[in-house]
Phi, psi and omega in degrees: 000324168294330172303309191289329173296316178292333172295317177296319176302313172308308182305310181302309175312313183298316180300316177298320170293323176305310182295320185286320183293305170326308190291314186291323175300337181287340182260352181278116167297152186264137179257120174266132174268128171255128171260141166292140181287132169226182188298354177260352182242013191279160174305163187294317186300305178304315180294313177305298183309322178289320173305315177292315177293326176290332178289322175296325179289324179285337168287352182071033178278333170233107193264165175072009185260121188255342166198149171230120179237130170231149177229142178226126185047047175080001186247141171283123180254339176202131184209120170214149192234139164256163162066032180079358171284150184233182173287352175267344186298127178264117190269146174278114199277359183042230179278009178283342181289344178307318178301329174293327180292331179285327169304316179296322177284328174283341166294317179306311184294306174322312200260013180067012174286328170245145190279306185187163189294346184268003182280151187279142184301312189308331182293354179252359175230058198294348182255010178283107185293340183298324188295315181291336184276351194213096183300329175308319184284335177285351180263002173285125175258173175307310184302327175299322185287317185285338177266010178060046176226050181278338186082359174296141183281077168215147171210086193273351179288307176272006179064014182289325184214102183264093184287325189300316180295321176299324189272337180310307191281358177287160179273342180223096178309319167310297185292328169303304187311307181286352187262357190281132179296159183275165175233329193231155163300124186299150188081353182256323184248126166275127186219110187293126175204149174283352187287331184301307178298332178301319187285327175306319179299321182296324177301303183294327181294315182289314184296325195267333199075006190237149171287165188298315180302321177300319177292308189294320176294328174298303198256344183235296187298311181295321181286344167271356187067030173274102187237337180263114174186167171220126183277158167257125185247161166260169182301344165293341178099008179276131178279138189282118171263358175273355193153186170067031173239136188255141199201144183279155186289326178292335185269335176297321176296327168297335175291320172289332177287329183298327177292312180293330183273006180055043167094000184249127176240119181052040172079003177242142186278120173261323175212151183296144186287328172294335175286322182292333176284324183285323182287332190254000176275100193260127178240356187266107168299128176275123187307126169054035184237133168218123176296321176299317175302308187295337181289337182074029178287147193251356179253332168287149168268117190299143174230147186293147159282141191243167183229143171244241174256082194054033172228149176250157178233138171203141178280139176252121185231117165235188177298333176245008182196136170226128184205154181264140180244133173245132183208157167266156182214127189231150181300140181086006167113028177271104196231130169246097184255142179236126171246095184310299187318325190248000173068034181250138167242131182226124186238141176234144168228132191224171177234024181265062187284137177073014186234146183298336185300341181296319178297340176316323173321310182298335167298314182294316179300312180283333185266342177228328185280317176307299188296343178272340183233006175292000000 
């Protein structure tokens, strides 16, 4: 009898515990775990395609590649480093940093530090004698500098006159840049040079009362969490804005994402959408240039490249896909590519300096990346 009573007590206790547990579970909210995609959690098709790309790089079909980072809709989906490079490596961004100079000028205009792109350059350098000596130089506007149509006697695209190499050994890069003589009427001829963005840095510095390094840190880098980088400076203390800025691959991706976010980072406005639209709307044809064609890709139909305010545009056109790429480009294969229609930011860093092989990144883009993520 006592044994039966004990069994009943145990059974009732178990029923009571079950009711308590069910009651508690009724009030526990259901949480959905959302994982950021990475190379290990990608869909099978995508993962397979990117594995093929990686294998091709390791077979040296694409030489000199140091890193590739891809994000989709703001989340990293592929990140890989080669040739001993790591996520903490500082890459020489070369001329892709010119695009950052464009952002800095936009920020200066947004904040009323600089009025607009139609201002004459000489007004920011009242003591510079070169403007007084050359009436043609007095007609250069900020817009002319941004579009590489200043008319200054430099041409680094075709190697006719490499003013950057002439500038580097001097003690004051800004003063040198302002002293280079004119060759064309401003606004007429596209002629690529690092002299133009160097003058842009002087405009920002003189108008803001800060060095370009201080300005960039305050208004762009710190708000975006970019803290590990290295400027190249001259003996006079001017930061180089035409290139030679060292930055992590992940931070290059942030610059591209800022474009896709229409100038907003973590809910904070960094640069106006109006400026981004103006600076990335490229209407200036680059003579006889198609990055897709130079990559020797065999499936895309080569389209001409265009230039904006230190940003490039080129259309990718295949039998199954058409999209516009807005990108920053630096010697050796330093690319920050954005494809708005796919929500993609693609970063390449390379060591293919002075070689056509740098453009092979666009073959990887067309052959592997777009098919994987479209």
